[in-house]
Amino acid sequence: MRESITLDSTRLQRLQQTPLWDFALALYAKPGVEAACLTLQEEAELDVCEVIFHCWLYTCGLEAEPAALARQREQRRRWQCHVTTVLRGLRRDLKASAASSESVARLRETIKQAELMAERENLQRWQAWVWEASSVDLPVRNITEMPLDSAKWLRKQLLYATTDPPASAALKSQTASLQALQTLTLQLDPHQGAR
């Protein structure tokens, strides 16, 4: 059944009652989600924060407006590139040294915490983008028809106006990436497989 394209204030209210960080922690703790997110990050070169953001919207029956999403995605990717990815690289570079040095292990743990804080900041910026938008220029809309295959819906959201051809190609073709999306969406909609 088709729903109105006009934004349903109940859906937006439900979204505002669930902070994105809290949603991310709960989703990440579900079986298979951590591995799925790492697969999407490593193999499809996707921003896991954006993936979780779309999952958050989906649970409230909302999706991002494509044009607004493209602008926001660019800002969030700059943050990931200049902050989070740098911290992740440092943490990974110190892994071997940390095995034989307690002081390097402590430094690596500090960097790991900074990386987590950078991810949290990115999620908070995604959330603010929706919560602080004017009622005239909202960056989200109702999902007009709830998808029968939520993994395909999520893939479509991640490919809206993507400017990164390698990630787009990886997401379209790699079996591991498609399975990772399926794992995520089954956690959002556990009845998905029964339809």
mmCIF file of C-alpha atoms in Angstrom:
data_model
loop_
_atom_site.group_PDB
_atom_site.id
_atom_site.type_symbol
_atom_site.label_atom_id
_atom_site.label_comp_id
_atom_site.label_asym_id
_atom_site.label_seq_id
_atom_site.Cartn_x
_atom_site.Cartn_y
_atom_site.Cartn_z
ATOM 1 C CA MET A 1 0.000 0.000 0.000
ATOM 2 C CA ARG A 2 1.341 3.442 -0.935
ATOM 3 C CA GLU A 3 1.685 6.002 1.793
ATOM 4 C CA SER A 4 1.631 9.757 1.541
ATOM 5 C CA ILE A 5 4.876 11.396 0.471
ATOM 6 C CA THR A 6 4.116 14.226 2.906
ATOM 7 C CA LEU A 7 6.320 13.699 5.917
ATOM 8 C CA ASP A 8 4.490 11.932 8.711
ATOM 9 C CA SER A 9 5.211 13.873 11.915
ATOM 10 C CA THR A 10 4.763 10.675 13.965
ATOM 11 C CA ARG A 11 7.668 9.069 12.116
ATOM 12 C CA LEU A 12 9.857 12.116 12.650
ATOM 13 C CA GLN A 13 8.867 12.200 16.319
ATOM 14 C CA ARG A 14 9.803 8.527 16.691
ATOM 15 C CA LEU A 15 13.165 9.284 15.085
ATOM 16 C CA GLN A 16 13.738 12.153 17.527
ATOM 17 C CA GLN A 17 13.039 9.847 20.467
ATOM 18 C CA THR A 18 15.875 7.507 19.471
ATOM 19 C CA PRO A 19 19.301 9.172 19.428
ATOM 20 C CA LEU A 20 21.395 7.832 16.558
ATOM 21 C CA TRP A 21 24.304 6.930 18.856
ATOM 22 C CA ASP A 22 22.032 4.788 21.054
ATOM 23 C CA PHE A 23 20.552 3.146 17.961
ATOM 24 C CA ALA A 24 24.066 2.469 16.586
ATOM 25 C CA LEU A 25 25.234 0.817 19.811
ATOM 26 C CA ALA A 26 22.141 -1.395 19.964
ATOM 27 C CA LEU A 27 22.380 -2.368 16.287
ATOM 28 C CA TYR A 28 26.132 -3.024 16.440
ATOM 29 C CA ALA A 29 25.612 -5.397 19.373
ATOM 30 C CA LYS A 30 23.243 -7.641 17.393
ATOM 31 C CA PRO A 31 24.535 -10.917 15.943
ATOM 32 C CA GLY A 32 26.544 -10.519 12.752
ATOM 33 C CA VAL A 33 26.252 -6.728 12.543
ATOM 34 C CA GLU A 34 29.828 -5.903 13.543
ATOM 35 C CA ALA A 35 31.229 -8.292 10.922
ATOM 36 C CA ALA A 36 28.781 -6.979 8.305
ATOM 37 C CA CYS A 37 29.807 -3.381 8.992
ATOM 38 C CA LEU A 38 33.496 -4.264 8.746
ATOM 39 C CA THR A 39 32.866 -6.039 5.431
ATOM 40 C CA LEU A 40 31.089 -2.975 4.051
ATOM 41 C CA GLN A 41 33.885 -0.729 5.307
ATOM 42 C CA GLU A 42 36.755 -2.847 4.006
ATOM 43 C CA GLU A 43 35.371 -4.392 0.822
ATOM 44 C CA ALA A 44 32.900 -1.772 -0.412
ATOM 45 C CA GLU A 45 34.730 1.200 1.131
ATOM 46 C CA LEU A 46 31.506 2.478 2.669
ATOM 47 C CA ASP A 47 31.195 4.815 5.619
ATOM 48 C CA VAL A 48 29.676 2.636 8.333
ATOM 49 C CA CYS A 49 28.240 5.738 9.989
ATOM 50 C CA GLU A 50 26.224 6.435 6.853
ATOM 51 C CA VAL A 51 25.090 2.820 6.680
ATOM 52 C CA ILE A 52 23.865 3.005 10.285
ATOM 53 C CA PHE A 53 22.243 6.379 9.599
ATOM 54 C CA HIS A 54 20.137 4.854 6.792
ATOM 55 C CA CYS A 55 19.226 1.910 9.021
ATOM 56 C CA TRP A 56 18.079 4.381 11.692
ATOM 57 C CA LEU A 57 15.866 6.204 9.204
ATOM 58 C CA TYR A 58 14.478 2.910 7.887
ATOM 59 C CA THR A 59 13.299 1.792 11.331
ATOM 60 C CA CYS A 60 11.061 4.870 11.407
ATOM 61 C CA GLY A 61 9.817 4.499 7.838
ATOM 62 C CA LEU A 62 11.927 7.392 6.541
ATOM 63 C CA GLU A 63 14.582 7.875 3.876
ATOM 64 C CA ALA A 64 16.905 10.705 2.921
ATOM 65 C CA GLU A 65 16.099 13.106 0.096
ATOM 66 C CA PRO A 66 18.646 12.257 -2.638
ATOM 67 C CA ALA A 67 19.865 15.804 -3.412
ATOM 68 C CA ALA A 68 20.207 16.757 0.250
ATOM 69 C CA LEU A 69 21.889 13.430 0.968
ATOM 70 C CA ALA A 70 24.543 14.015 -1.690
ATOM 71 C CA ARG A 71 25.564 17.303 -0.054
ATOM 72 C CA GLN A 72 25.608 15.871 3.455
ATOM 73 C CA ARG A 73 27.436 12.727 2.346
ATOM 74 C CA GLU A 74 30.294 14.864 1.015
ATOM 75 C CA GLN A 75 30.657 16.674 4.357
ATOM 76 C CA ARG A 76 30.535 13.441 6.338
ATOM 77 C CA ARG A 77 33.086 11.760 4.026
ATOM 78 C CA ARG A 78 35.492 14.659 4.513
ATOM 79 C CA TRP A 79 35.237 14.110 8.269
ATOM 80 C CA GLN A 80 35.825 10.387 7.861
ATOM 81 C CA CYS A 81 38.778 10.966 5.530
ATOM 82 C CA HIS A 82 40.524 13.654 7.578
ATOM 83 C CA VAL A 83 39.771 12.421 11.088
ATOM 84 C CA THR A 84 38.452 8.883 11.503
ATOM 85 C CA THR A 85 40.492 7.214 8.772
ATOM 86 C CA VAL A 86 43.686 8.875 10.017
ATOM 87 C CA LEU A 87 43.078 7.570 13.533
ATOM 88 C CA ARG A 88 42.197 4.098 12.206
ATOM 89 C CA GLY A 89 45.435 4.038 10.199
ATOM 90 C CA LEU A 90 47.506 4.999 13.239
ATOM 91 C CA ARG A 91 45.815 2.327 15.343
ATOM 92 C CA ARG A 92 46.455 -0.331 12.709
ATOM 93 C CA ASP A 93 50.068 0.774 12.207
ATOM 94 C CA LEU A 94 50.742 0.323 15.919
ATOM 95 C CA LYS A 95 49.248 -3.163 16.171
ATOM 96 C CA ALA A 96 52.514 -5.082 15.724
ATOM 97 C CA SER A 97 54.470 -2.804 18.079
ATOM 98 C CA ALA A 98 51.734 -2.967 20.708
ATOM 99 C CA ALA A 99 52.203 -6.733 20.988
ATOM 100 C CA SER A 100 55.690 -6.255 22.437
ATOM 101 C CA SER A 101 55.404 -2.896 24.198
ATOM 102 C CA GLU A 102 52.993 -2.061 27.001
ATOM 103 C CA SER A 103 53.409 1.684 26.469
ATOM 104 C CA VAL A 104 52.622 1.352 22.736
ATOM 105 C CA ALA A 105 49.653 -0.853 23.637
ATOM 106 C CA ARG A 106 48.326 1.933 25.901
ATOM 107 C CA LEU A 107 48.909 4.514 23.150
ATOM 108 C CA ARG A 108 47.090 2.287 20.663
ATOM 109 C CA GLU A 109 44.165 1.945 23.074
ATOM 110 C CA THR A 110 44.010 5.741 23.434
ATOM 111 C CA ILE A 111 43.953 6.096 19.653
ATOM 112 C CA LYS A 112 41.221 3.443 19.483
ATOM 113 C CA GLN A 113 39.119 5.495 21.922
ATOM 114 C CA ALA A 114 39.750 8.644 19.843
ATOM 115 C CA GLU A 115 38.655 6.744 16.729
ATOM 116 C CA LEU A 116 35.429 5.724 18.484
ATOM 117 C CA MET A 117 34.857 9.341 19.549
ATOM 118 C CA ALA A 118 35.355 10.445 15.932
ATOM 119 C CA GLU A 119 32.744 7.896 14.803
ATOM 120 C CA ARG A 120 30.357 9.149 17.483
ATOM 121 C CA GLU A 121 30.889 12.739 16.359
ATOM 122 C CA ASN A 122 30.150 11.735 12.774
ATOM 123 C CA LEU A 123 26.923 10.009 13.831
ATOM 124 C CA GLN A 124 25.928 13.061 15.879
ATOM 125 C CA ARG A 125 26.437 15.237 12.800
ATOM 126 C CA TRP A 126 24.219 12.922 10.721
ATOM 127 C CA GLN A 127 21.586 13.132 13.465
ATOM 128 C CA ALA A 128 21.825 16.935 13.755
ATOM 129 C CA TRP A 129 21.385 17.215 9.996
ATOM 130 C CA VAL A 130 17.912 15.685 10.364
ATOM 131 C CA TRP A 131 16.896 16.980 13.789
ATOM 132 C CA GLU A 132 17.949 20.591 13.216
ATOM 133 C CA ALA A 133 16.552 21.007 9.695
ATOM 134 C CA SER A 134 13.819 23.572 9.184
ATOM 135 C CA SER A 135 10.320 22.212 8.773
ATOM 136 C CA VAL A 136 10.290 23.694 5.261
ATOM 137 C CA ASP A 137 13.540 22.077 4.102
ATOM 138 C CA LEU A 138 13.528 18.626 5.713
ATOM 139 C CA PRO A 139 16.217 16.280 4.352
ATOM 140 C CA VAL A 140 14.067 13.177 4.881
ATOM 141 C CA ARG A 141 10.773 11.891 3.557
ATOM 142 C CA ASN A 142 8.438 8.994 4.178
ATOM 143 C CA ILE A 143 9.385 5.762 2.515
ATOM 144 C CA THR A 144 6.524 5.759 0.048
ATOM 145 C CA GLU A 145 6.302 1.993 -0.091
ATOM 146 C CA MET A 146 7.971 -0.244 2.483
ATOM 147 C CA PRO A 147 10.259 -2.533 0.502
ATOM 148 C CA LEU A 148 9.822 -6.270 0.306
ATOM 149 C CA ASP A 149 13.619 -6.549 0.215
ATOM 150 C CA SER A 150 15.109 -4.096 2.698
ATOM 151 C CA ALA A 151 18.681 -5.025 1.684
ATOM 152 C CA LYS A 152 17.973 -3.766 -1.850
ATOM 153 C CA TRP A 153 16.435 -0.622 -0.368
ATOM 154 C CA LEU A 154 19.562 -0.023 1.742
ATOM 155 C CA ARG A 155 21.829 -0.595 -1.252
ATOM 156 C CA LYS A 156 19.807 1.986 -3.199
ATOM 157 C CA GLN A 157 20.182 4.527 -0.370
ATOM 158 C CA LEU A 158 23.927 4.025 -0.269
ATOM 159 C CA LEU A 159 24.198 4.506 -4.032
ATOM 160 C CA TYR A 160 22.120 7.729 -4.211
ATOM 161 C CA ALA A 161 24.317 10.271 -5.961
ATOM 162 C CA THR A 162 27.480 8.463 -4.931
ATOM 163 C CA THR A 163 30.622 10.137 -6.208
ATOM 164 C CA ASP A 164 32.869 7.219 -5.365
ATOM 165 C CA PRO A 165 32.884 4.773 -8.321
ATOM 166 C CA PRO A 166 34.990 2.072 -6.567
ATOM 167 C CA ALA A 167 32.548 1.865 -3.649
ATOM 168 C CA SER A 168 29.583 1.926 -6.006
ATOM 169 C CA ALA A 169 31.021 -0.894 -8.123
ATOM 170 C CA ALA A 170 31.992 -2.936 -5.065
ATOM 171 C CA LEU A 171 28.541 -2.594 -3.549
ATOM 172 C CA LYS A 172 26.801 -3.575 -6.769
ATOM 173 C CA SER A 173 28.864 -6.661 -7.502
ATOM 174 C CA GLN A 174 30.507 -8.222 -4.460
ATOM 175 C CA THR A 175 28.664 -11.100 -2.903
ATOM 176 C CA ALA A 176 30.200 -10.415 0.525
ATOM 177 C CA SER A 177 28.918 -6.823 0.479
ATOM 178 C CA LEU A 178 25.427 -7.915 -0.529
ATOM 179 C CA GLN A 179 25.406 -10.556 2.225
ATOM 180 C CA ALA A 180 26.553 -7.916 4.717
ATOM 181 C CA LEU A 181 23.636 -5.679 3.732
ATOM 182 C CA GLN A 182 21.274 -8.630 4.142
ATOM 183 C CA THR A 183 22.677 -9.338 7.614
ATOM 184 C CA LEU A 184 22.111 -5.729 8.656
ATOM 185 C CA THR A 185 18.595 -5.518 7.338
ATOM 186 C CA LEU A 186 17.572 -8.819 8.887
ATOM 187 C CA GLN A 187 18.460 -7.259 12.234
ATOM 188 C CA LEU A 188 16.244 -4.278 11.392
ATOM 189 C CA ASP A 189 13.392 -6.451 10.195
ATOM 190 C CA PRO A 190 13.699 -9.968 11.604
ATOM 191 C CA HIS A 191 10.605 -11.051 9.665
ATOM 192 C CA GLN A 192 12.220 -10.122 6.329
ATOM 193 C CA GLY A 193 13.251 -13.711 5.592
ATOM 194 C CA ALA A 194 9.743 -15.059 6.303
ATOM 195 C CA ARG A 195 7.983 -13.007 3.606
#
